[in-house]
mmCIF file with all atom_site columns, C-alpha atoms in Angstrom:
data_model
loop_
_atom_site.group_PDB
_atom_site.id
_atom_site.type_symbol
_atom_site.label_atom_id
_atom_site.label_alt_id
_atom_site.label_comp_id
_atom_site.label_asym_id
_atom_site.label_entity_id
_atom_site.label_seq_id
_atom_site.pdbx_PDB_ins_code
_atom_site.Cartn_x
_atom_site.Cartn_y
_atom_site.Cartn_z
_atom_site.occupancy
_atom_site.B_iso_or_equiv
_atom_site.pdbx_formal_charge
_atom_site.auth_seq_id
_atom_site.auth_comp_id
_atom_site.auth_asym_id
_atom_site.auth_atom_id
_atom_site.pdbx_PDB_model_num
ATOM 1   C CA . UNK A 1 1   ? -6.866  -2.086  -13.556 1.00 78.00 ? 1   UNK A CA 1
ATOM 2   C CA . UNK A 1 2   ? -3.986  -4.284  -12.479 1.00 83.00 ? 2   UNK A CA 1
ATOM 3   C CA . UNK A 1 3   ? -1.453  -1.625  -13.390 1.00 86.00 ? 3   UNK A CA 1
ATOM 4   C CA . UNK A 1 4   ? -3.322  1.015   -11.380 1.00 84.00 ? 4   UNK A CA 1
ATOM 5   C CA . UNK A 1 5   ? -3.402  -1.270  -8.343  1.00 82.00 ? 5   UNK A CA 1
ATOM 6   C CA . UNK A 1 6   ? 0.256   -2.203  -8.760  1.00 87.00 ? 6   UNK A CA 1
ATOM 7   C CA . UNK A 1 7   ? 1.296   1.445   -8.740  1.00 88.00 ? 7   UNK A CA 1
ATOM 8   C CA . UNK A 1 8   ? -0.931  2.133   -5.731  1.00 81.00 ? 8   UNK A CA 1
ATOM 9   C CA . UNK A 1 9   ? 0.489   -0.811  -3.818  1.00 83.00 ? 9   UNK A CA 1
ATOM 10  C CA . UNK A 1 10  ? 3.975   0.504   -4.535  1.00 90.00 ? 10  UNK A CA 1
ATOM 11  C CA . UNK A 1 11  ? 2.946   3.984   -3.339  1.00 85.00 ? 11  UNK A CA 1
ATOM 12  C CA . UNK A 1 12  ? 3.464   5.415   -6.834  1.00 89.00 ? 12  UNK A CA 1
ATOM 13  C CA . UNK A 1 13  ? 0.292   7.495   -6.755  1.00 83.00 ? 13  UNK A CA 1
ATOM 14  C CA . UNK A 1 14  ? 1.215   9.817   -9.628  1.00 89.00 ? 14  UNK A CA 1
ATOM 15  C CA . UNK A 1 15  ? 1.739   6.877   -11.983 1.00 90.00 ? 15  UNK A CA 1
ATOM 16  C CA . UNK A 1 16  ? -1.492  5.243   -10.787 1.00 86.00 ? 16  UNK A CA 1
ATOM 17  C CA . UNK A 1 17  ? -3.364  8.495   -11.331 1.00 84.00 ? 17  UNK A CA 1
ATOM 18  C CA . UNK A 1 18  ? -1.898  8.914   -14.834 1.00 90.00 ? 18  UNK A CA 1
ATOM 19  C CA . UNK A 1 19  ? -2.901  5.382   -15.854 1.00 89.00 ? 19  UNK A CA 1
ATOM 20  C CA . UNK A 1 20  ? -6.373  5.867   -14.380 1.00 85.00 ? 20  UNK A CA 1
ATOM 21  C CA . UNK A 1 21  ? -6.790  9.156   -16.197 1.00 85.00 ? 21  UNK A CA 1
ATOM 22  C CA . UNK A 1 22  ? -5.782  7.608   -19.523 1.00 89.00 ? 22  UNK A CA 1
ATOM 23  C CA . UNK A 1 23  ? -8.014  4.588   -18.942 1.00 87.00 ? 23  UNK A CA 1
ATOM 24  C CA . UNK A 1 24  ? -10.973 6.862   -18.196 1.00 82.00 ? 24  UNK A CA 1
ATOM 25  C CA . UNK A 1 25  ? -10.401 8.723   -21.463 1.00 85.00 ? 25  UNK A CA 1
ATOM 26  C CA . UNK A 1 26  ? -10.303 5.420   -23.330 1.00 88.00 ? 26  UNK A CA 1
ATOM 27  C CA . UNK A 1 27  ? -13.214 3.782   -21.463 1.00 85.00 ? 27  UNK A CA 1
ATOM 28  C CA . UNK A 1 28  ? -15.297 6.684   -20.075 1.00 77.00 ? 28  UNK A CA 1
ATOM 29  C CA . UNK A 1 29  ? -18.240 4.580   -18.876 1.00 78.00 ? 29  UNK A CA 1
ATOM 30  C CA . UNK A 1 30  ? -16.367 1.675   -17.296 1.00 81.00 ? 30  UNK A CA 1
ATOM 31  C CA . UNK A 1 31  ? -17.748 1.266   -13.778 1.00 80.00 ? 31  UNK A CA 1
ATOM 32  C CA . UNK A 1 32  ? -14.570 -0.505  -12.628 1.00 81.00 ? 32  UNK A CA 1
ATOM 33  C CA . UNK A 1 33  ? -12.534 2.606   -13.413 1.00 83.00 ? 33  UNK A CA 1
ATOM 34  C CA . UNK A 1 34  ? -15.072 4.737   -11.585 1.00 85.00 ? 34  UNK A CA 1
ATOM 35  C CA . UNK A 1 35  ? -14.648 2.658   -8.460  1.00 84.00 ? 35  UNK A CA 1
ATOM 36  C CA . UNK A 1 36  ? -10.852 2.907   -8.772  1.00 83.00 ? 36  UNK A CA 1
ATOM 37  C CA . UNK A 1 37  ? -11.311 6.655   -8.909  1.00 84.00 ? 37  UNK A CA 1
ATOM 38  C CA . UNK A 1 38  ? -13.570 6.458   -5.840  1.00 88.00 ? 38  UNK A CA 1
ATOM 39  C CA . UNK A 1 39  ? -10.877 4.499   -3.993  1.00 85.00 ? 39  UNK A CA 1
ATOM 40  C CA . UNK A 1 40  ? -8.330  7.157   -4.942  1.00 82.00 ? 40  UNK A CA 1
ATOM 41  C CA . UNK A 1 41  ? -10.590 9.901   -3.563  1.00 87.00 ? 41  UNK A CA 1
ATOM 42  C CA . UNK A 1 42  ? -11.257 7.835   -0.434  1.00 89.00 ? 42  UNK A CA 1
ATOM 43  C CA . UNK A 1 43  ? -7.536  7.373   0.189   1.00 85.00 ? 43  UNK A CA 1
ATOM 44  C CA . UNK A 1 44  ? -7.029  11.118  -0.200  1.00 84.00 ? 44  UNK A CA 1
ATOM 45  C CA . UNK A 1 45  ? -9.893  11.916  2.208   1.00 89.00 ? 45  UNK A CA 1
ATOM 46  C CA . UNK A 1 46  ? -12.077 13.547  -0.486  1.00 90.00 ? 46  UNK A CA 1
ATOM 47  C CA . UNK A 1 47  ? -15.154 11.649  0.599   1.00 91.00 ? 47  UNK A CA 1
ATOM 48  C CA . UNK A 1 48  ? -17.684 13.715  -1.365  1.00 91.00 ? 48  UNK A CA 1
ATOM 49  C CA . UNK A 1 49  ? -15.894 13.034  -4.652  1.00 90.00 ? 49  UNK A CA 1
ATOM 50  C CA . UNK A 1 50  ? -15.585 9.385   -3.667  1.00 91.00 ? 50  UNK A CA 1
ATOM 51  C CA . UNK A 1 51  ? -19.355 9.222   -3.196  1.00 90.00 ? 51  UNK A CA 1
ATOM 52  C CA . UNK A 1 52  ? -19.934 10.774  -6.632  1.00 89.00 ? 52  UNK A CA 1
ATOM 53  C CA . UNK A 1 53  ? -17.689 8.188   -8.267  1.00 88.00 ? 53  UNK A CA 1
ATOM 54  C CA . UNK A 1 54  ? -19.435 5.400   -6.349  1.00 89.00 ? 54  UNK A CA 1
ATOM 55  C CA . UNK A 1 55  ? -22.816 6.599   -7.573  1.00 89.00 ? 55  UNK A CA 1
ATOM 56  C CA . UNK A 1 56  ? -21.560 6.545   -11.171 1.00 84.00 ? 56  UNK A CA 1
ATOM 57  C CA . UNK A 1 57  ? -20.069 3.077   -10.707 1.00 85.00 ? 57  UNK A CA 1
ATOM 58  C CA . UNK A 1 58  ? -23.324 1.737   -9.289  1.00 85.00 ? 58  UNK A CA 1
ATOM 59  C CA . UNK A 1 59  ? -25.200 3.094   -12.303 1.00 84.00 ? 59  UNK A CA 1
ATOM 60  C CA . UNK A 1 60  ? -22.973 0.904   -14.456 1.00 80.00 ? 60  UNK A CA 1
ATOM 61  C CA . UNK A 1 61  ? -23.280 -2.164  -12.204 1.00 82.00 ? 61  UNK A CA 1
ATOM 62  C CA . UNK A 1 62  ? -25.600 -1.962  -9.183  1.00 81.00 ? 62  UNK A CA 1
ATOM 63  C CA . UNK A 1 63  ? -24.154 -5.187  -7.737  1.00 79.00 ? 63  UNK A CA 1
ATOM 64  C CA . UNK A 1 64  ? -20.453 -4.301  -7.969  1.00 80.00 ? 64  UNK A CA 1
ATOM 65  C CA . UNK A 1 65  ? -19.052 -5.331  -4.573  1.00 75.00 ? 65  UNK A CA 1
ATOM 66  C CA . UNK A 1 66  ? -16.318 -2.674  -4.160  1.00 79.00 ? 66  UNK A CA 1
ATOM 67  C CA . UNK A 1 67  ? -18.849 0.026   -5.046  1.00 82.00 ? 67  UNK A CA 1
ATOM 68  C CA . UNK A 1 68  ? -21.208 -1.403  -2.439  1.00 85.00 ? 68  UNK A CA 1
ATOM 69  C CA . UNK A 1 69  ? -18.599 -1.792  0.321   1.00 91.00 ? 69  UNK A CA 1
ATOM 70  C CA . UNK A 1 70  ? -16.843 1.561   -0.069  1.00 91.00 ? 70  UNK A CA 1
ATOM 71  C CA . UNK A 1 71  ? -19.838 3.646   1.135   1.00 91.00 ? 71  UNK A CA 1
ATOM 72  C CA . UNK A 1 72  ? -19.676 1.737   4.416   1.00 92.00 ? 72  UNK A CA 1
ATOM 73  C CA . UNK A 1 73  ? -15.973 2.452   4.700   1.00 93.00 ? 73  UNK A CA 1
ATOM 74  C CA . UNK A 1 74  ? -16.695 6.129   4.077   1.00 93.00 ? 74  UNK A CA 1
ATOM 75  C CA . UNK A 1 75  ? -19.307 6.092   6.842   1.00 93.00 ? 75  UNK A CA 1
ATOM 76  C CA . UNK A 1 76  ? -16.740 4.502   9.166   1.00 93.00 ? 76  UNK A CA 1
ATOM 77  C CA . UNK A 1 77  ? -14.304 7.311   8.296   1.00 91.00 ? 77  UNK A CA 1
ATOM 78  C CA . UNK A 1 78  ? -17.045 9.826   9.127   1.00 92.00 ? 78  UNK A CA 1
ATOM 79  C CA . UNK A 1 79  ? -17.646 7.967   12.423  1.00 93.00 ? 79  UNK A CA 1
ATOM 80  C CA . UNK A 1 80  ? -21.257 7.161   11.485  1.00 94.00 ? 80  UNK A CA 1
ATOM 81  C CA . UNK A 1 81  ? -21.328 3.546   12.611  1.00 94.00 ? 81  UNK A CA 1
ATOM 82  C CA . UNK A 1 82  ? -25.060 2.942   12.167  1.00 95.00 ? 82  UNK A CA 1
ATOM 83  C CA . UNK A 1 83  ? -24.919 4.153   8.566   1.00 94.00 ? 83  UNK A CA 1
ATOM 84  C CA . UNK A 1 84  ? -21.780 2.073   7.990   1.00 95.00 ? 84  UNK A CA 1
ATOM 85  C CA . UNK A 1 85  ? -23.424 -1.088  9.302   1.00 95.00 ? 85  UNK A CA 1
ATOM 86  C CA . UNK A 1 86  ? -26.464 -0.458  7.082   1.00 94.00 ? 86  UNK A CA 1
ATOM 87  C CA . UNK A 1 87  ? -24.199 -0.008  4.067   1.00 93.00 ? 87  UNK A CA 1
ATOM 88  C CA . UNK A 1 88  ? -22.367 -3.265  4.815   1.00 95.00 ? 88  UNK A CA 1
ATOM 89  C CA . UNK A 1 89  ? -25.687 -5.073  5.327   1.00 94.00 ? 89  UNK A CA 1
ATOM 90  C CA . UNK A 1 90  ? -26.904 -3.769  1.962   1.00 91.00 ? 90  UNK A CA 1
ATOM 91  C CA . UNK A 1 91  ? -23.698 -4.947  0.306   1.00 92.00 ? 91  UNK A CA 1
ATOM 92  C CA . UNK A 1 92  ? -24.051 -8.401  1.891   1.00 92.00 ? 92  UNK A CA 1
ATOM 93  C CA . UNK A 1 93  ? -27.688 -8.610  0.781   1.00 92.00 ? 93  UNK A CA 1
ATOM 94  C CA . UNK A 1 94  ? -26.941 -7.577  -2.804  1.00 88.00 ? 94  UNK A CA 1
ATOM 95  C CA . UNK A 1 95  ? -23.954 -9.869  -3.170  1.00 86.00 ? 95  UNK A CA 1
ATOM 96  C CA . UNK A 1 96  ? -24.158 -12.610 -0.521  1.00 88.00 ? 96  UNK A CA 1
ATOM 97  C CA . UNK A 1 97  ? -21.254 -14.591 -2.017  1.00 87.00 ? 97  UNK A CA 1
ATOM 98  C CA . UNK A 1 98  ? -18.657 -11.872 -1.504  1.00 86.00 ? 98  UNK A CA 1
ATOM 99  C CA . UNK A 1 99  ? -16.689 -11.883 1.764   1.00 92.00 ? 99  UNK A CA 1
ATOM 100 C CA . UNK A 1 100 ? -15.690 -8.207  1.530   1.00 91.00 ? 100 UNK A CA 1
ATOM 101 C CA . UNK A 1 101 ? -18.728 -6.644  3.193   1.00 92.00 ? 101 UNK A CA 1
ATOM 102 C CA . UNK A 1 102 ? -18.814 -9.292  5.929   1.00 94.00 ? 102 UNK A CA 1
ATOM 103 C CA . UNK A 1 103 ? -15.139 -8.659  6.668   1.00 95.00 ? 103 UNK A CA 1
ATOM 104 C CA . UNK A 1 104 ? -15.610 -4.889  6.900   1.00 95.00 ? 104 UNK A CA 1
ATOM 105 C CA . UNK A 1 105 ? -18.711 -5.292  9.077   1.00 96.00 ? 105 UNK A CA 1
ATOM 106 C CA . UNK A 1 106 ? -16.790 -7.698  11.325  1.00 96.00 ? 106 UNK A CA 1
ATOM 107 C CA . UNK A 1 107 ? -13.950 -5.201  11.763  1.00 96.00 ? 107 UNK A CA 1
ATOM 108 C CA . UNK A 1 108 ? -16.429 -2.479  12.671  1.00 96.00 ? 108 UNK A CA 1
ATOM 109 C CA . UNK A 1 109 ? -18.276 -4.692  15.150  1.00 96.00 ? 109 UNK A CA 1
ATOM 110 C CA . UNK A 1 110 ? -14.942 -5.621  16.713  1.00 96.00 ? 110 UNK A CA 1
ATOM 111 C CA . UNK A 1 111 ? -13.997 -1.948  17.026  1.00 95.00 ? 111 UNK A CA 1
ATOM 112 C CA . UNK A 1 112 ? -17.352 -1.307  18.690  1.00 95.00 ? 112 UNK A CA 1
ATOM 113 C CA . UNK A 1 113 ? -16.596 -4.045  21.223  1.00 96.00 ? 113 UNK A CA 1
ATOM 114 C CA . UNK A 1 114 ? -19.318 -6.362  19.942  1.00 96.00 ? 114 UNK A CA 1
ATOM 115 C CA . UNK A 1 115 ? -17.179 -9.480  19.911  1.00 96.00 ? 115 UNK A CA 1
ATOM 116 C CA . UNK A 1 116 ? -19.952 -12.044 19.390  1.00 96.00 ? 116 UNK A CA 1
ATOM 117 C CA . UNK A 1 117 ? -21.287 -10.231 16.312  1.00 96.00 ? 117 UNK A CA 1
ATOM 118 C CA . UNK A 1 118 ? -17.765 -9.656  15.058  1.00 96.00 ? 118 UNK A CA 1
ATOM 119 C CA . UNK A 1 119 ? -16.872 -13.330 15.422  1.00 96.00 ? 119 UNK A CA 1
ATOM 120 C CA . UNK A 1 120 ? -20.001 -14.422 13.530  1.00 96.00 ? 120 UNK A CA 1
ATOM 121 C CA . UNK A 1 121 ? -19.164 -12.040 10.685  1.00 96.00 ? 121 UNK A CA 1
ATOM 122 C CA . UNK A 1 122 ? -15.498 -13.083 10.597  1.00 96.00 ? 122 UNK A CA 1
ATOM 123 C CA . UNK A 1 123 ? -16.638 -16.709 10.389  1.00 96.00 ? 123 UNK A CA 1
ATOM 124 C CA . UNK A 1 124 ? -19.015 -15.836 7.556   1.00 95.00 ? 124 UNK A CA 1
ATOM 125 C CA . UNK A 1 125 ? -16.253 -14.037 5.668   1.00 94.00 ? 125 UNK A CA 1
ATOM 126 C CA . UNK A 1 126 ? -13.915 -16.985 6.229   1.00 95.00 ? 126 UNK A CA 1
ATOM 127 C CA . UNK A 1 127 ? -16.499 -19.476 4.909   1.00 94.00 ? 127 UNK A CA 1
ATOM 128 C CA . UNK A 1 128 ? -17.050 -17.304 1.821   1.00 91.00 ? 128 UNK A CA 1
ATOM 129 C CA . UNK A 1 129 ? -13.306 -17.004 1.239   1.00 90.00 ? 129 UNK A CA 1
ATOM 130 C CA . UNK A 1 130 ? -12.886 -20.737 1.676   1.00 89.00 ? 130 UNK A CA 1
ATOM 131 C CA . UNK A 1 131 ? -15.749 -21.472 -0.737  1.00 87.00 ? 131 UNK A CA 1
ATOM 132 C CA . UNK A 1 132 ? -14.192 -19.131 -3.303  1.00 77.00 ? 132 UNK A CA 1
ATOM 133 C CA . UNK A 1 133 ? -10.928 -21.080 -3.177  1.00 67.00 ? 133 UNK A CA 1
ATOM 134 C CA . UNK A 1 134 ? -12.587 -24.416 -3.928  1.00 55.00 ? 134 UNK A CA 1
#
């Protein structure tokens, strides 16, 4: 997983894809690899394939935060803000200790001009991040 992310961060997509492909052959039912694949599809604007990978990842772990947050990000990309907010709310409800969904919801609220809601969500994400560091 770390190697895939390292290659992605360095914009070495072909190497990241090769490692992911090999990892999937070795561990075909690993939900973490499925979400990495979903992220890859999301980055390459293949949102339908991303959704399929998310569904598979959630079968393996229905509370996996990245698999819960990514559908909201896809809805944002599709400009469906109500669906995105619902997805982020679901992610926050399923895993209330993770700051990721709160952060994404805050960014969306900010983009929508809802500063009070955005600030409350940013504060929530900050408190969760701070608690995770202790």
